[in-house]
């Protein structure tokens, strides 16, 4: 019928020639607007009455609505013969429906054009975003700014408009037209100062125009405003943008001389031009980049850890459970340290993977389910997934639901991967099984078997990253078992592979292993210099879960390999980091604060289920023996009994407190010395 309607501004109707149609009084336009936002659905007369007269409808309200509709029909179809039914504004059951096509309403054309822009390459996207935004003539349903019936649609369409402005700017930046984006973005954030993405885009555009100082000033101004209006934490994206701009030296870097660098630059530029902004392909490509970035070194690992959280959040916001599952499950970066570098982040990722697996259900794609379960197992390392207080060391062992879930996830992932006969998937699942192999003390032989299977699998199927992981697992396990000759062979092969495949983080572990080996063969005094060197060399390796607090453990090696207590002054200047709860009772006992040490032993949580748990149980046992704390002493004995034949702490590849057997003998001696006093101590 050719009539075009307008919602993006005052309510309008135009004939095929573009001539405005006379819609009459405000009530007529209000009825038209209400029918338009119904999007082809019937609006009962009673609903129209309620919407038009929000307080108290007059007695003749129904008749008035029918009069308004009749007037609209005459205005919209002036050539319609008398008594012929309207084909545009139709009576349907208890109400009315406006039968307008998608092309007939400016709001719908805006949405359709925006959808095409979101799927277009950047250059084409800019033109489409311009076309979409050109439909706007003012605020949505501008004639009725306070009408309750209009509020939801006004808010929805305005949110889409603001997003379109930002996505247009994003596309401009992708085409290299940063200067063209600046003016529009300034107006945008001035009118809508709470739009964090708008501020980030403006700062990015300014930076790409060579105005870095102005870009940083813009971000600082925005952060102050957002923090004041929305509270702390509202400006996380701004902080990341500031860090990125400060660290970006690309504008000062020389032109790449290598052929590979040139290919990289040209390909990256072609990708930015060709792939639509915010397309799903960008999420998948980003996931692949982050996998590779994580193994490039300390800086890359830290960057990958930060950006991975943002990527997962973006995938979850997409509303597509399969897309989210694929993104979350794609990060199969080999992980060898069983204490999380970022416990909160690890727990968040484990929860995201668990949610994605639940949405897919047990009948979802088995390979995808196996990947998600592997993520749960890997990220639930140590106590990262704990959502309740960890049981105390002085208490009998108790079931811990979060640990049981992680263990079951690892088992199911391995089972699914074996059934699917997918080598890469099995390698990832075995990594999860390794992370959950520390559920109890004395698992070095089991970890050696896992490492051996992973190494063979990786060699047979050309998985170099997982070959390094398999050998690292074996290196640690062999140290725990005291087989240092076999450990040396693994260390040599790891160093060779790390050099060949550019895996610098692997050599962090071989450096620590060699310091441990020197200590094991020549004694703590001979290892003093090697340990000092490795502490300095690996301090900034990007793995705080590995390095933080480890200097205190190194200082304890000569003490724990003997029979006494440490000199508190020897550790006073050291950061005990995450190990403080388990070292504190020993340090208090050494300082003569027996009652405080006993209290600390009564409240300390059991050691984390990681590669240092045997070492920490030995530390607790030494403290408990010195202050006659029976419950912790007996619990330590029960836990360590499973590790007979291993070396306490050596399974970490970092330090060794000597044979577990020697520590058990000391525990038995202390328990025997208690006699009947032990029962009295149990109630302390």
XYZ file of C-alpha atoms in Angstrom, residues 95-642:
548
model
C -8.910 -5.312 18.889
C -6.860 -3.852 16.063
C -3.653 -4.671 14.227
C -1.562 -2.541 11.872
C -0.351 -4.663 8.957
C 2.813 -2.870 7.892
C 5.764 -4.535 6.189
C 9.327 -4.466 7.545
C 10.282 -1.808 4.998
C 7.360 0.418 5.960
C 8.513 1.435 9.484
C 11.679 3.464 10.075
C 12.485 1.677 13.366
C 12.328 -1.704 11.671
C 14.435 -0.539 8.744
C 16.967 0.791 11.239
C 17.182 -2.577 12.986
C 17.509 -4.523 9.725
C 20.206 -2.212 8.372
C 22.086 -2.362 11.682
C 21.992 -6.157 11.543
C 23.548 -6.073 8.047
C 26.176 -3.578 9.225
C 27.138 -5.885 12.071
C 27.950 -8.630 9.560
C 29.740 -6.449 6.993
C 33.472 -5.762 6.560
C 34.552 -2.439 8.106
C 34.416 -0.240 4.957
C 30.959 -1.485 3.995
C 29.883 -1.414 7.632
C 30.566 2.331 7.934
C 28.183 3.069 5.055
C 25.527 0.764 6.485
C 25.798 2.273 9.959
C 25.387 5.718 8.387
C 22.294 4.475 6.559
C 20.868 2.981 9.753
C 21.446 6.098 11.862
C 19.972 8.351 9.143
C 16.527 6.956 10.008
C 16.588 8.821 13.319
C 14.743 12.153 13.367
C 14.663 12.589 17.146
C 13.787 10.657 20.317
C 11.668 7.546 19.872
C 7.932 8.455 19.864
C 8.903 12.034 20.620
C 5.220 13.082 20.813
C 4.763 10.878 23.894
C 7.910 11.159 26.033
C 6.177 10.205 29.303
C 3.675 7.603 28.097
C 4.012 4.400 30.115
C 3.083 2.233 27.116
C 5.990 3.698 25.138
C 8.722 3.482 27.803
C 10.022 -0.031 27.092
C 10.251 0.455 23.327
C 11.834 3.877 23.760
C 14.516 2.412 26.021
C 15.149 -0.568 23.728
C 15.512 1.453 20.536
C 17.617 4.148 22.209
C 20.004 1.462 23.484
C 20.298 0.118 19.929
C 21.021 3.613 18.633
C 23.800 4.216 21.144
C 25.296 0.856 20.287
C 25.106 1.742 16.587
C 26.994 5.002 17.155
C 29.781 3.116 18.918
C 29.901 0.301 16.376
C 30.122 2.832 13.549
C 33.094 4.408 15.328
C 34.599 0.949 15.797
C 34.281 0.333 12.052
C 35.849 3.711 11.272
C 38.827 2.841 13.460
C 39.176 -0.494 11.674
C 39.391 1.335 8.329
C 42.057 3.712 9.624
C 39.706 6.727 9.735
C 40.388 7.596 13.362
C 40.152 11.360 12.773
C 36.654 10.990 11.335
C 35.547 9.205 14.488
C 36.790 11.752 17.034
C 34.183 14.509 16.623
C 31.188 12.157 16.696
C 32.561 10.291 19.693
C 33.114 13.528 21.619
C 29.475 14.478 21.105
C 28.416 10.934 21.992
C 30.189 10.751 25.362
C 29.210 14.308 26.238
C 25.558 13.391 25.797
C 25.971 9.945 27.381
C 28.868 10.115 29.893
C 28.026 6.704 31.357
C 28.940 4.870 28.114
C 32.261 3.254 29.012
C 32.712 1.790 25.508
C 32.268 5.265 24.036
C 35.077 6.681 26.173
C 37.369 3.772 25.243
C 36.663 4.327 21.548
C 37.293 8.068 21.854
C 40.608 7.498 23.627
C 41.593 4.899 21.036
C 40.738 7.275 18.187
C 42.754 10.088 19.789
C 45.716 7.787 20.319
C 45.637 6.644 16.700
C 45.601 10.293 15.637
C 48.892 10.752 17.467
C 47.284 12.526 20.437
C 48.302 10.093 23.157
C 48.397 12.674 25.951
C 44.879 13.797 25.117
C 43.755 10.166 24.969
C 45.101 9.492 28.467
C 43.541 12.709 29.807
C 40.218 11.613 28.320
C 40.429 8.261 30.087
C 41.335 9.845 33.418
C 38.396 12.246 33.122
C 36.057 9.379 32.254
C 37.281 7.224 35.144
C 36.636 9.996 37.647
C 33.129 10.495 36.281
C 32.220 6.825 36.182
C 33.598 6.117 39.640
C 31.656 9.045 41.074
C 28.405 8.059 39.361
C 28.505 4.285 39.561
C 31.022 3.464 42.280
C 34.386 1.609 42.234
C 34.790 -1.042 39.576
C 32.633 0.746 37.014
C 35.650 1.756 34.943
C 37.457 -1.568 34.386
C 37.499 -1.220 30.582
C 38.918 2.298 30.913
C 41.758 1.033 33.088
C 42.581 -1.662 30.552
C 42.487 0.873 27.724
C 44.850 3.167 29.606
C 47.285 0.314 30.237
C 47.135 -0.680 26.559
C 47.769 2.851 25.319
C 50.651 3.379 27.754
C 52.314 0.093 26.784
C 51.780 0.468 23.023
C 55.011 1.523 21.366
C 53.988 0.471 17.865
C 54.041 4.063 16.692
C 57.753 4.296 17.519
C 58.796 0.847 16.331
C 60.892 0.541 13.134
C 59.417 -1.087 10.060
C 59.684 -4.872 10.328
C 62.663 -6.236 8.509
C 61.757 -9.944 8.542
C 59.598 -11.555 5.891
C 57.427 -13.209 8.530
C 56.791 -9.877 10.212
C 55.778 -8.333 6.911
C 53.355 -11.151 6.181
C 51.933 -10.808 9.696
C 51.341 -7.078 9.307
C 49.706 -7.406 5.897
C 47.524 -10.306 6.992
C 46.436 -8.551 10.188
C 45.512 -5.447 8.196
C 43.567 -7.525 5.683
C 41.741 -9.287 8.510
C 40.755 -5.978 10.106
C 39.445 -4.695 6.772
C 37.622 -7.836 5.722
C 36.044 -9.347 8.831
C 33.001 -7.496 10.189
C 33.450 -5.739 13.521
C 32.222 -7.890 16.409
C 31.696 -10.884 14.121
C 31.887 -14.304 15.724
C 34.910 -15.057 13.598
C 36.769 -12.451 15.636
C 35.956 -14.296 18.865
C 37.246 -17.572 17.447
C 40.380 -15.934 16.065
C 41.038 -14.177 19.370
C 40.783 -17.489 21.202
C 43.455 -18.941 18.927
C 45.728 -15.947 19.408
C 45.406 -16.148 23.182
C 46.394 -19.834 23.141
C 49.596 -18.958 21.308
C 50.210 -15.792 23.317
C 50.131 -17.708 26.612
C 53.259 -19.716 25.774
C 55.396 -16.866 24.402
C 56.807 -15.810 27.760
C 55.972 -13.948 30.958
C 54.385 -10.899 29.332
C 52.336 -12.991 26.935
C 51.107 -15.259 29.716
C 49.915 -12.333 31.825
C 48.226 -10.678 28.836
C 46.533 -13.922 27.809
C 45.263 -14.477 31.347
C 43.692 -11.005 31.457
C 42.194 -11.018 27.966
C 40.892 -14.556 28.298
C 38.454 -13.438 31.001
C 37.169 -10.669 28.727
C 36.839 -13.071 25.798
C 34.846 -15.581 27.831
C 32.587 -12.806 29.128
C 31.980 -11.581 25.567
C 31.136 -15.112 24.425
C 28.717 -15.613 27.298
C 27.011 -12.300 26.536
C 26.375 -13.456 22.963
C 23.455 -15.558 24.181
C 24.632 -18.475 22.011
C 25.438 -21.441 24.309
C 27.349 -23.351 21.626
C 29.501 -20.335 20.735
C 30.219 -19.702 24.422
C 31.114 -23.361 24.942
C 33.504 -23.368 21.991
C 35.275 -20.222 23.157
C 35.571 -21.402 26.761
C 36.744 -24.861 25.720
C 39.284 -23.626 23.186
C 41.946 -22.592 25.728
C 43.861 -25.867 25.901
C 47.155 -24.244 26.897
C 49.326 -26.799 28.753
C 49.346 -26.102 32.496
C 51.888 -27.670 34.834
C 51.690 -25.794 38.137
C 48.894 -27.033 40.390
C 48.508 -23.782 42.340
C 46.547 -21.102 40.486
C 48.342 -17.875 39.572
C 45.008 -16.064 39.892
C 42.682 -18.113 42.146
C 39.680 -15.812 41.687
C 40.087 -15.766 37.926
C 40.547 -19.539 37.813
C 37.411 -20.084 39.876
C 35.467 -17.734 37.599
C 36.609 -19.632 34.496
C 35.785 -22.985 36.095
C 32.280 -21.715 36.849
C 31.878 -20.420 33.285
C 32.894 -23.817 31.899
C 30.533 -25.607 34.276
C 27.664 -23.317 33.237
C 28.386 -23.907 29.566
C 28.479 -27.678 30.088
C 25.178 -27.541 31.972
C 23.546 -25.553 29.149
C 24.679 -28.124 26.587
C 23.496 -30.974 28.796
C 24.803 -34.552 28.881
C 23.550 -35.122 25.328
C 25.473 -32.178 23.868
C 28.382 -32.669 21.443
C 30.711 -35.055 23.330
C 33.928 -33.409 22.113
C 32.713 -29.999 23.251
C 31.572 -31.412 26.576
C 34.988 -33.044 27.068
C 36.693 -29.700 26.439
C 34.503 -27.895 28.950
C 35.042 -30.586 31.577
C 38.791 -30.347 30.956
C 38.613 -26.600 31.593
C 36.771 -27.286 34.869
C 39.462 -29.791 35.882
C 42.405 -27.574 34.911
C 41.065 -24.371 36.442
C 39.964 -26.116 39.660
C 43.603 -26.606 40.579
C 44.458 -26.548 44.278
C 41.594 -24.890 46.110
C 40.762 -22.336 43.386
C 37.225 -23.685 42.972
C 36.427 -23.727 46.690
C 33.129 -22.018 47.443
C 33.142 -22.787 51.176
C 35.791 -22.640 53.916
C 38.483 -25.280 53.502
C 38.397 -27.932 56.294
C 40.897 -27.516 59.107
C 44.051 -29.578 59.366
C 43.140 -30.543 62.944
C 39.889 -32.183 61.801
C 39.373 -35.628 60.253
C 39.227 -35.638 56.443
C 35.852 -34.569 55.064
C 34.236 -34.672 51.641
C 34.704 -31.410 49.733
C 32.043 -31.075 47.029
C 33.991 -28.714 44.794
C 36.938 -31.102 44.710
C 34.754 -34.103 43.990
C 33.133 -32.231 41.084
C 36.516 -31.328 39.631
C 37.768 -34.909 39.949
C 34.632 -36.267 38.275
C 35.002 -33.669 35.500
C 38.558 -34.860 34.842
C 37.523 -38.520 34.785
C 34.606 -37.934 32.403
C 36.719 -35.753 30.096
C 39.384 -38.462 29.770
C 36.732 -41.127 29.188
C 35.022 -39.072 26.454
C 38.330 -38.255 24.752
C 39.397 -41.910 24.734
C 36.050 -42.921 23.249
C 36.315 -40.266 20.542
C 39.939 -41.241 19.757
C 40.871 -37.554 19.479
C 44.580 -37.144 20.390
C 44.504 -33.366 20.981
C 41.365 -33.657 23.069
C 42.851 -36.514 25.087
C 45.990 -34.452 25.710
C 43.850 -31.633 27.110
C 41.833 -34.055 29.231
C 45.014 -35.666 30.595
C 46.184 -32.190 31.593
C 42.990 -31.879 33.635
C 43.571 -35.327 35.136
C 47.066 -34.222 36.163
C 45.657 -31.130 37.878
C 43.321 -33.359 39.883
C 46.000 -35.963 40.666
C 46.907 -34.251 43.947
C 43.703 -35.201 45.752
C 45.839 -37.052 48.285
C 49.506 -37.329 49.234
C 51.745 -39.911 47.608
C 50.605 -39.596 43.990
C 54.022 -39.147 42.330
C 53.932 -42.575 40.668
C 50.432 -41.868 39.321
C 51.585 -38.508 37.951
C 54.594 -40.153 36.325
C 52.235 -42.544 34.546
C 50.079 -39.623 33.372
C 53.166 -37.770 32.149
C 54.427 -40.853 30.314
C 51.107 -41.364 28.514
C 50.896 -37.704 27.612
C 54.467 -37.689 26.276
C 53.884 -40.756 24.073
C 50.591 -39.340 22.797
C 52.200 -36.003 21.966
C 55.140 -37.581 20.137
C 52.893 -39.892 18.101
C 50.531 -37.092 17.045
C 52.868 -34.098 16.766
C 51.617 -32.096 19.748
C 54.812 -30.259 20.758
C 53.279 -28.186 23.557
C 51.860 -31.249 25.260
C 55.102 -33.158 24.803
C 56.808 -30.463 26.866
C 54.001 -30.697 29.422
C 54.244 -34.472 29.625
C 57.985 -34.288 30.222
C 57.568 -31.559 32.848
C 55.026 -33.707 34.700
C 57.500 -36.580 34.612
C 60.346 -34.303 35.743
C 58.411 -33.330 38.866
C 57.162 -36.839 39.561
C 60.610 -38.380 39.158
C 62.055 -35.825 41.572
C 59.330 -36.768 44.055
C 60.242 -40.434 43.637
C 63.947 -39.676 44.064
C 64.904 -40.880 40.562
C 67.142 -37.937 39.718
C 69.009 -39.685 36.894
C 65.753 -40.115 34.981
C 64.819 -36.558 35.944
C 68.055 -35.259 34.421
C 67.219 -36.894 31.090
C 63.801 -35.247 31.066
C 65.297 -31.853 31.914
C 67.732 -32.073 28.998
C 64.962 -32.977 26.548
C 62.697 -30.200 27.875
C 65.393 -27.593 27.340
C 65.959 -28.842 23.777
C 62.252 -28.699 22.948
C 61.833 -25.300 24.596
C 64.597 -23.876 22.413
C 63.304 -25.520 19.234
C 59.638 -24.591 19.746
C 60.158 -21.196 21.450
C 58.640 -22.207 24.800
C 60.687 -20.113 27.265
C 58.447 -20.783 30.271
C 59.414 -24.471 30.244
C 62.986 -23.574 31.205
C 61.718 -21.927 34.408
C 60.940 -25.402 35.711
C 64.198 -26.987 34.571
C 66.147 -24.178 36.256
C 64.364 -24.889 39.530
C 64.866 -28.621 39.117
C 68.630 -28.175 38.758
C 68.772 -26.135 41.975
C 66.781 -28.864 43.753
C 69.120 -31.509 42.353
C 72.203 -29.658 43.552
C 70.655 -29.431 47.014
C 69.710 -33.127 47.008
C 73.183 -34.313 46.025
C 75.509 -31.750 47.654
C 73.439 -30.380 50.517
C 71.626 -27.104 51.222
C 74.783 -25.059 51.677
C 76.078 -26.016 48.227
C 72.705 -25.113 46.730
C 72.602 -21.643 48.278
C 74.025 -19.882 45.213
C 72.003 -21.911 42.624
C 68.826 -21.159 44.557
C 69.654 -17.453 44.813
C 70.273 -17.379 41.072
C 67.051 -19.162 40.124
C 65.010 -17.004 42.517
C 66.333 -13.886 40.796
C 65.994 -15.239 37.248
C 62.405 -16.441 37.591
C 60.967 -13.680 39.806
C 59.209 -12.098 36.820
C 58.243 -15.245 34.933
C 54.553 -14.351 34.938
C 53.596 -17.204 37.288
C 53.007 -15.683 40.741
C 51.403 -18.916 41.920
C 54.796 -20.540 41.408
C 57.202 -17.861 42.576
C 55.434 -15.924 45.325
C 56.474 -17.166 48.750
C 58.829 -19.821 47.407
C 61.896 -18.030 48.846
C 60.568 -18.840 52.344
C 60.295 -22.522 51.417
C 63.870 -22.481 50.118
C 65.008 -20.948 53.431
C 63.261 -23.785 55.294
C 65.032 -26.576 53.373
C 68.040 -26.939 55.736
C 65.713 -26.755 58.760
C 63.293 -29.377 57.515
C 66.077 -31.697 56.449
C 67.283 -31.552 60.040
C 65.381 -32.010 63.284
C 65.059 -28.547 64.797
C 63.080 -25.339 64.451
C 63.974 -22.357 62.242
C 65.562 -19.186 63.474
C 62.672 -16.668 63.087
C 65.174 -14.007 62.020
C 66.110 -16.116 58.980
C 62.609 -15.741 57.570
C 61.615 -12.357 58.988
C 62.589 -10.495 55.809
C 60.980 -13.001 53.434
C 57.507 -12.881 51.917
C 55.817 -16.150 52.850
C 53.079 -15.339 50.339
C 50.338 -17.967 49.992
C 52.208 -20.351 52.333
C 51.913 -18.148 55.413
C 48.989 -20.021 57.066
C 51.019 -23.254 57.161
C 54.369 -21.676 58.052
C 52.934 -19.437 60.784
C 52.553 -22.165 63.480
C 56.168 -23.256 62.977
C 57.469 -19.689 63.167
C 55.419 -19.027 66.310
C 56.731 -22.199 67.915
C 60.280 -21.230 66.983
C 59.737 -17.822 68.607
C 58.612 -19.483 71.857
C 54.934 -18.506 71.463
C 53.640 -22.010 72.164
C 50.034 -21.089 72.954
C 49.760 -18.949 69.858
C 51.277 -21.758 67.818
C 48.735 -24.211 69.239
C 45.886 -21.865 68.399
C 47.235 -21.424 64.873
C 47.430 -25.196 64.467
C 43.834 -25.582 65.646
C 42.542 -23.119 63.035
C 44.862 -23.607 60.050
C 43.163 -25.140 56.980
C 44.482 -28.386 55.580
C 47.228 -27.809 52.981
C 46.054 -27.257 49.400
C 45.846 -30.292 47.139
C 48.825 -29.324 45.026
C 52.430 -30.365 44.400
C 53.614 -29.007 47.767
C 51.043 -30.625 50.031
C 53.479 -33.242 51.428
C 55.968 -30.490 52.247
C 53.337 -28.423 54.057
C 52.097 -31.429 56.046
C 55.718 -31.953 57.151
C 55.889 -28.310 58.263
C 52.656 -28.683 60.255
C 53.888 -31.939 61.781
C 57.134 -30.282 62.916
C 55.176 -27.419 64.524
C 52.659 -29.798 66.133
C 55.411 -31.967 67.586
C 57.128 -28.946 69.109
C 53.999 -27.722 70.946
C 52.384 -31.161 71.557
C 49.315 -30.671 69.353
C 47.965 -34.213 68.991
C 45.150 -33.727 66.428
C 47.340 -32.098 63.773
C 50.192 -34.500 64.476
C 48.012 -37.568 63.957
C 46.311 -36.091 60.886
C 49.727 -35.284 59.380
C 50.838 -38.850 60.009
C 47.755 -40.267 58.295
C 48.234 -38.026 55.269
C 51.986 -38.598 54.920
C 51.705 -42.375 55.333
C 50.475 -42.583 51.741
